[in-house]
PDB file of C-alpha atoms in Angstrom:
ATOM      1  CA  UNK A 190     148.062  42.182  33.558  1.00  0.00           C
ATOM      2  CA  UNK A 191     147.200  44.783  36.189  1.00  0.00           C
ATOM      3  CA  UNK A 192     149.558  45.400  39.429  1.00  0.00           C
ATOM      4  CA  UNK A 193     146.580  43.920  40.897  1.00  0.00           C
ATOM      5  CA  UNK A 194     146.134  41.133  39.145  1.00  0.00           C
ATOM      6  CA  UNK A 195     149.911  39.959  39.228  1.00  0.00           C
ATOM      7  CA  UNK A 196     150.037  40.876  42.796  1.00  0.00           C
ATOM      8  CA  UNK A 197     147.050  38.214  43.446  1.00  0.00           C
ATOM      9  CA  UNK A 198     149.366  35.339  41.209  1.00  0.00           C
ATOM     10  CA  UNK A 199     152.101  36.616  43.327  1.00  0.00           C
ATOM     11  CA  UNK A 200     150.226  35.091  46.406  1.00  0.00           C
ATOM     12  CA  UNK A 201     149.237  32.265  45.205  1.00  0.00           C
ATOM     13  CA  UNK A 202     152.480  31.184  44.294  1.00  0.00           C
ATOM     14  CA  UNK A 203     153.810  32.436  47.874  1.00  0.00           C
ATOM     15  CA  UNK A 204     150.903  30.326  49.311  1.00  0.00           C
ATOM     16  CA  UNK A 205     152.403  27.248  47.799  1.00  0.00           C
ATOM     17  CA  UNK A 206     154.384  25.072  50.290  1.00  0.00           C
ATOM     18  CA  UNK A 207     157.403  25.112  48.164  1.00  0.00           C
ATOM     19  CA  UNK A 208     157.585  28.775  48.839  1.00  0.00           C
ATOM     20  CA  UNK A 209     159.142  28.830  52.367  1.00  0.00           C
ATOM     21  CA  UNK A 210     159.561  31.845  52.893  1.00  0.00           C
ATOM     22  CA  UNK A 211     158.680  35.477  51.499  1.00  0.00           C
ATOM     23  CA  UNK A 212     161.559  37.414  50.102  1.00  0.00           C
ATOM     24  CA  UNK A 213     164.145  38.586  49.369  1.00  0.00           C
ATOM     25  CA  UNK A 214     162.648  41.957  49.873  1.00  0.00           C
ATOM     26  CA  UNK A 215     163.481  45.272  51.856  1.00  0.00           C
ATOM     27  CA  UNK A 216     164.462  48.829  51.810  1.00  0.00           C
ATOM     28  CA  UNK A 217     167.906  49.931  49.741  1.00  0.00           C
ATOM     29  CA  UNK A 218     168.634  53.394  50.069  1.00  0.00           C
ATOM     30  CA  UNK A 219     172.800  53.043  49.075  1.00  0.00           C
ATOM     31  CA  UNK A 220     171.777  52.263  44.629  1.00  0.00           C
ATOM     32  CA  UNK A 221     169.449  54.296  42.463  1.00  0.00           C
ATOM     33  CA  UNK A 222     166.646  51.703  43.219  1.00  0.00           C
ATOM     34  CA  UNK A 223     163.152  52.684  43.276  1.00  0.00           C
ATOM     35  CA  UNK A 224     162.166  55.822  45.140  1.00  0.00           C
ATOM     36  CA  UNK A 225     162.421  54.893  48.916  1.00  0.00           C
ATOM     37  CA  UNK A 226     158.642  55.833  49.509  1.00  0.00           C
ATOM     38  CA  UNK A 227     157.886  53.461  46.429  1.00  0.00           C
ATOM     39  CA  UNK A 228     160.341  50.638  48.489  1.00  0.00           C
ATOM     40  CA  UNK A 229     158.491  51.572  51.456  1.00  0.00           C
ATOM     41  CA  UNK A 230     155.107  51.203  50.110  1.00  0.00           C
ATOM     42  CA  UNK A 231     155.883  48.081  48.264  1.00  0.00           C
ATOM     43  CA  UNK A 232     157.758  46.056  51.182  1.00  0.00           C
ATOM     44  CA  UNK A 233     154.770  46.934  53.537  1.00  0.00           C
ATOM     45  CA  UNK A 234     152.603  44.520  50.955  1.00  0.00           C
ATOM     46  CA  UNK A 235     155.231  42.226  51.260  1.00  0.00           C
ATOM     47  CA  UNK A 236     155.833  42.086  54.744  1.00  0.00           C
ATOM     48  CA  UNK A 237     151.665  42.249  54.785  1.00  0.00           C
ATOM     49  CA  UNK A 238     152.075  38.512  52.481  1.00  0.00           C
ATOM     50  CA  UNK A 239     154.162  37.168  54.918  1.00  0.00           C
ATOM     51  CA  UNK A 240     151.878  37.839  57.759  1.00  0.00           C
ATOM     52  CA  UNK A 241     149.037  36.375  56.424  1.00  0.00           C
ATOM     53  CA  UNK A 242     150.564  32.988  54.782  1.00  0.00           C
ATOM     54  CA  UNK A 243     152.686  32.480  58.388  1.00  0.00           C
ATOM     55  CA  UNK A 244     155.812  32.492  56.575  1.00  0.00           C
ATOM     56  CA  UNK A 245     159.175  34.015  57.326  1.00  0.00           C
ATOM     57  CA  UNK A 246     160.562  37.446  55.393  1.00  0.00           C
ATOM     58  CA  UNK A 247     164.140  37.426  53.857  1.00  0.00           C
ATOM     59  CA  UNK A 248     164.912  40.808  54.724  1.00  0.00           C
ATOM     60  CA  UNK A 249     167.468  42.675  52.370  1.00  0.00           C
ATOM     61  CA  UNK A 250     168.525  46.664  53.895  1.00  0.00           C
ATOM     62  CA  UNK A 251     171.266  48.878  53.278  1.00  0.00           C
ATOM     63  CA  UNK A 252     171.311  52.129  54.812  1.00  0.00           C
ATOM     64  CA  UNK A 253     167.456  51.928  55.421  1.00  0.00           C
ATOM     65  CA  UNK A 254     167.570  50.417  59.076  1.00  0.00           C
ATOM     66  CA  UNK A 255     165.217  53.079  60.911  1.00  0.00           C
ATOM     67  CA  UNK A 256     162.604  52.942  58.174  1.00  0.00           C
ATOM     68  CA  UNK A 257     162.462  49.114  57.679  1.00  0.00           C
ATOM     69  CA  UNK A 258     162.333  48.985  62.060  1.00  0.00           C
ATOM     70  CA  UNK A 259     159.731  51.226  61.704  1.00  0.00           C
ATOM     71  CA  UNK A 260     157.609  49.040  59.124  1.00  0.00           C
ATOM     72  CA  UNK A 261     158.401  45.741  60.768  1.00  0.00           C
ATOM     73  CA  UNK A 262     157.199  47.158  63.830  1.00  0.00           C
ATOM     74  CA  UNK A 263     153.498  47.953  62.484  1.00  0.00           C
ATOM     75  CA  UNK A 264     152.700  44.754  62.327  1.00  0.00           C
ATOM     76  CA  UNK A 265     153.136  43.766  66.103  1.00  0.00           C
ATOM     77  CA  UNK A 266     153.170  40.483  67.284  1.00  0.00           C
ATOM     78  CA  UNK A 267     151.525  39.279  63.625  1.00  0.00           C
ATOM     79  CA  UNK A 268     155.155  39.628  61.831  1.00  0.00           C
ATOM     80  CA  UNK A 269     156.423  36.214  61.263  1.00  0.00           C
ATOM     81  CA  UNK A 270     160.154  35.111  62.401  1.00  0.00           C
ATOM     82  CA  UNK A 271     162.596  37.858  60.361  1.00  0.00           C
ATOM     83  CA  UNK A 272     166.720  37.038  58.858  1.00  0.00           C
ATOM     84  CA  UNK A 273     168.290  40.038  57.957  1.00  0.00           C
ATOM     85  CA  UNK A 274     169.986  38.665  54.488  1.00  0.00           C
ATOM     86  CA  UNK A 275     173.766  39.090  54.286  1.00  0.00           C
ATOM     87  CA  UNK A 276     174.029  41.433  57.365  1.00  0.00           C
ATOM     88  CA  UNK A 277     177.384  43.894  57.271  1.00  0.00           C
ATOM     89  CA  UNK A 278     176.628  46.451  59.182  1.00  0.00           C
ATOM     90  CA  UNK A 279     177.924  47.787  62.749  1.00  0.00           C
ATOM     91  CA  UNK A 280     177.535  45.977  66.381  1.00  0.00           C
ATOM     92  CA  UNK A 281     174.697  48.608  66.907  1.00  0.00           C
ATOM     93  CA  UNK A 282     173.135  47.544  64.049  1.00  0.00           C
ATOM     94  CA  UNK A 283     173.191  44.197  65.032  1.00  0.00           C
ATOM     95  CA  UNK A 284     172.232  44.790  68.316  1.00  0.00           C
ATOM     96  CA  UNK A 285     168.967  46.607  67.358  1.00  0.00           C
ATOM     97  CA  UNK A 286     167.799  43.808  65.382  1.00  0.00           C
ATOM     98  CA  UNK A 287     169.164  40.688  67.745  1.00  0.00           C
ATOM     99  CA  UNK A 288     166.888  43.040  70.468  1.00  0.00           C
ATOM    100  CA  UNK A 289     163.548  42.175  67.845  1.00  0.00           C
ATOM    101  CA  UNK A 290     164.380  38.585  67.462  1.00  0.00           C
ATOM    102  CA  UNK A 291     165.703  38.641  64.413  1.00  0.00           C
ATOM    103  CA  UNK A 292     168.051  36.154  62.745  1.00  0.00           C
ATOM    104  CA  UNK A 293     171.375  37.824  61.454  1.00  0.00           C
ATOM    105  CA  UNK A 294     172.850  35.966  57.875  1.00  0.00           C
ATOM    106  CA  UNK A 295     176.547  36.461  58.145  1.00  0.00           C
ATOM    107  CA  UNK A 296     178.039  35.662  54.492  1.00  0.00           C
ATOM    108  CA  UNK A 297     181.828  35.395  53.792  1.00  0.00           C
ATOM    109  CA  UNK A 298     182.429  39.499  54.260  1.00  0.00           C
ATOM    110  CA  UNK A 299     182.691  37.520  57.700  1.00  0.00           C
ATOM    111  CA  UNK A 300     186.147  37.499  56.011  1.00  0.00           C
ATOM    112  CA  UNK A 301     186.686  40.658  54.793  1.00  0.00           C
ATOM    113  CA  UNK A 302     185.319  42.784  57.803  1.00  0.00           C
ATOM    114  CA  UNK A 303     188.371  44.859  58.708  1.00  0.00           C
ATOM    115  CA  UNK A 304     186.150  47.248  60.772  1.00  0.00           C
ATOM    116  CA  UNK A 305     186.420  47.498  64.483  1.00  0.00           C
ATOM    117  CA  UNK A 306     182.483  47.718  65.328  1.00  0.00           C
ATOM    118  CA  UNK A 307     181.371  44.976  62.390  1.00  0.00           C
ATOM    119  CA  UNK A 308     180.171  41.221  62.485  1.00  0.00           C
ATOM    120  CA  UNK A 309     183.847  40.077  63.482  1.00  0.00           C
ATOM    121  CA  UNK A 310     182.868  41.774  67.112  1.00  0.00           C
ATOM    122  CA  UNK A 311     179.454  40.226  67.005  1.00  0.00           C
ATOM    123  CA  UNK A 312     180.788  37.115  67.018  1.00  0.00           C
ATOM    124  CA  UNK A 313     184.111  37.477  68.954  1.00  0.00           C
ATOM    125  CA  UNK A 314     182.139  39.215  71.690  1.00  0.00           C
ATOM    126  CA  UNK A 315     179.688  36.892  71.490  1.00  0.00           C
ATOM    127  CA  UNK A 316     177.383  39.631  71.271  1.00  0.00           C
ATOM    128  CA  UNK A 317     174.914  37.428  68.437  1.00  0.00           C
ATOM    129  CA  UNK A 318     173.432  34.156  69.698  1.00  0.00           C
ATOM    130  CA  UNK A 319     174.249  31.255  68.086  1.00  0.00           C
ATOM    131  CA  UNK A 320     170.469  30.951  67.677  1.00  0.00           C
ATOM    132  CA  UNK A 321     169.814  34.044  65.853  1.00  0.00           C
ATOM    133  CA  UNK A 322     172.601  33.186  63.913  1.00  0.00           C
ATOM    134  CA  UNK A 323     172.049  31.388  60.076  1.00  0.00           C
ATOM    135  CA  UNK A 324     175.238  31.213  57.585  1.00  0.00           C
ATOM    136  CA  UNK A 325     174.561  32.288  54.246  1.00  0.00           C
ATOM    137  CA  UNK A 326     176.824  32.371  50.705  1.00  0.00           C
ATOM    138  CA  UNK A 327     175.410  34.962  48.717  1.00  0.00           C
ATOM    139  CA  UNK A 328     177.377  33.718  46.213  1.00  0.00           C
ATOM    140  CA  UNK A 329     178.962  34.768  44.258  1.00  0.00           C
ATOM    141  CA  UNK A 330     178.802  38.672  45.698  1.00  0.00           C
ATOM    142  CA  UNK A 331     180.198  37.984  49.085  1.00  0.00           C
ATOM    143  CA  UNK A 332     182.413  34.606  49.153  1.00  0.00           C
ATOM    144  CA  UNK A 333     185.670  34.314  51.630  1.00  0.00           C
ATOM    145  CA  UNK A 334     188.620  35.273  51.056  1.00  0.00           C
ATOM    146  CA  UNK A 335     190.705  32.878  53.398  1.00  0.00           C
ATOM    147  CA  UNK A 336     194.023  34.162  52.667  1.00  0.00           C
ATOM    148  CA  UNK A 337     193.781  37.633  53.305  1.00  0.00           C
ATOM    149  CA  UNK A 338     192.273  37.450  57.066  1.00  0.00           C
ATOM    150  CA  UNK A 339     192.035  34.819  60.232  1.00  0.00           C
ATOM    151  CA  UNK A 340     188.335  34.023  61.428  1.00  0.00           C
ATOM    152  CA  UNK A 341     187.376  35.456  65.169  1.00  0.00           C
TER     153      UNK A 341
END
């Protein structure tokens, strides 16, 4: 099978309306992934998917948040409604993608956040709308630890 051709079964199963939404896909610069230009290229197709079958992208990024901005933003008013999947990063983080409209996942590191600029002052500030706002597991990776901290 060529990239091509599994590319093309790719989007037909995407099209199907059990699929509800593209992803989990994005931009990982933190692992030894692919080559960022290779994630770059690849989530542009995907992003590209989710324009045309109307359907919302799963976003995953660590440490990539000016490039995947940058690629969400070349598609305009065409990109479909975004979540940023298990978001821990900073309040300026945040803010930059609460400012596109995007939904924020907060997972149990909810918990675990001991930073002073993290999700805990998102949500104690009430900095993220409860709109943009969609509570996630990713279990078994980031679960709660309920003894070790108090909730905001």
């Amino acid at each position: 099978m060529t990239d091509e051709e599994a590319w093309a079964e790719l989007t037909a199963t995407a099209a199907a309306p059990e699929c509800v939404a593209i992803g989990e896909c994005g931009l990982n610069y933190t692992k030894d992934f692919s080559e960022p230009q290779v994630q770059r290229d690849v989530f542009k197709r995907q992003v590209e998917m989710a324009c045309e079958l109307r359907k919302p992208v799963f976003v995953h990024e660590k440490e990539a948040q000016d490039d995947l901005i940058k690629i969400l933003d070349e598609f305009g008013n065409r990109l479909p409604p975004v979540v940023i999947h298990s978001f821990t990063g900073s309040v300026e983080q945040g803010i930059k993608y609460i400012d596109k409209g995007f939904y924020l996942g907060i997972t149990g590191y909810v918990c675990k956040d001991k930073s002073d600029g993290g999700i805990r002052r998102l949500l104690s500030e009430r900095i993220l709308p409860l709109d943009k706002l969609l509570v996630e597991t990713d279990s078994p990776f980031m679960y709660p630890n309920m003894r070790a901290s108090k909730l905001p």
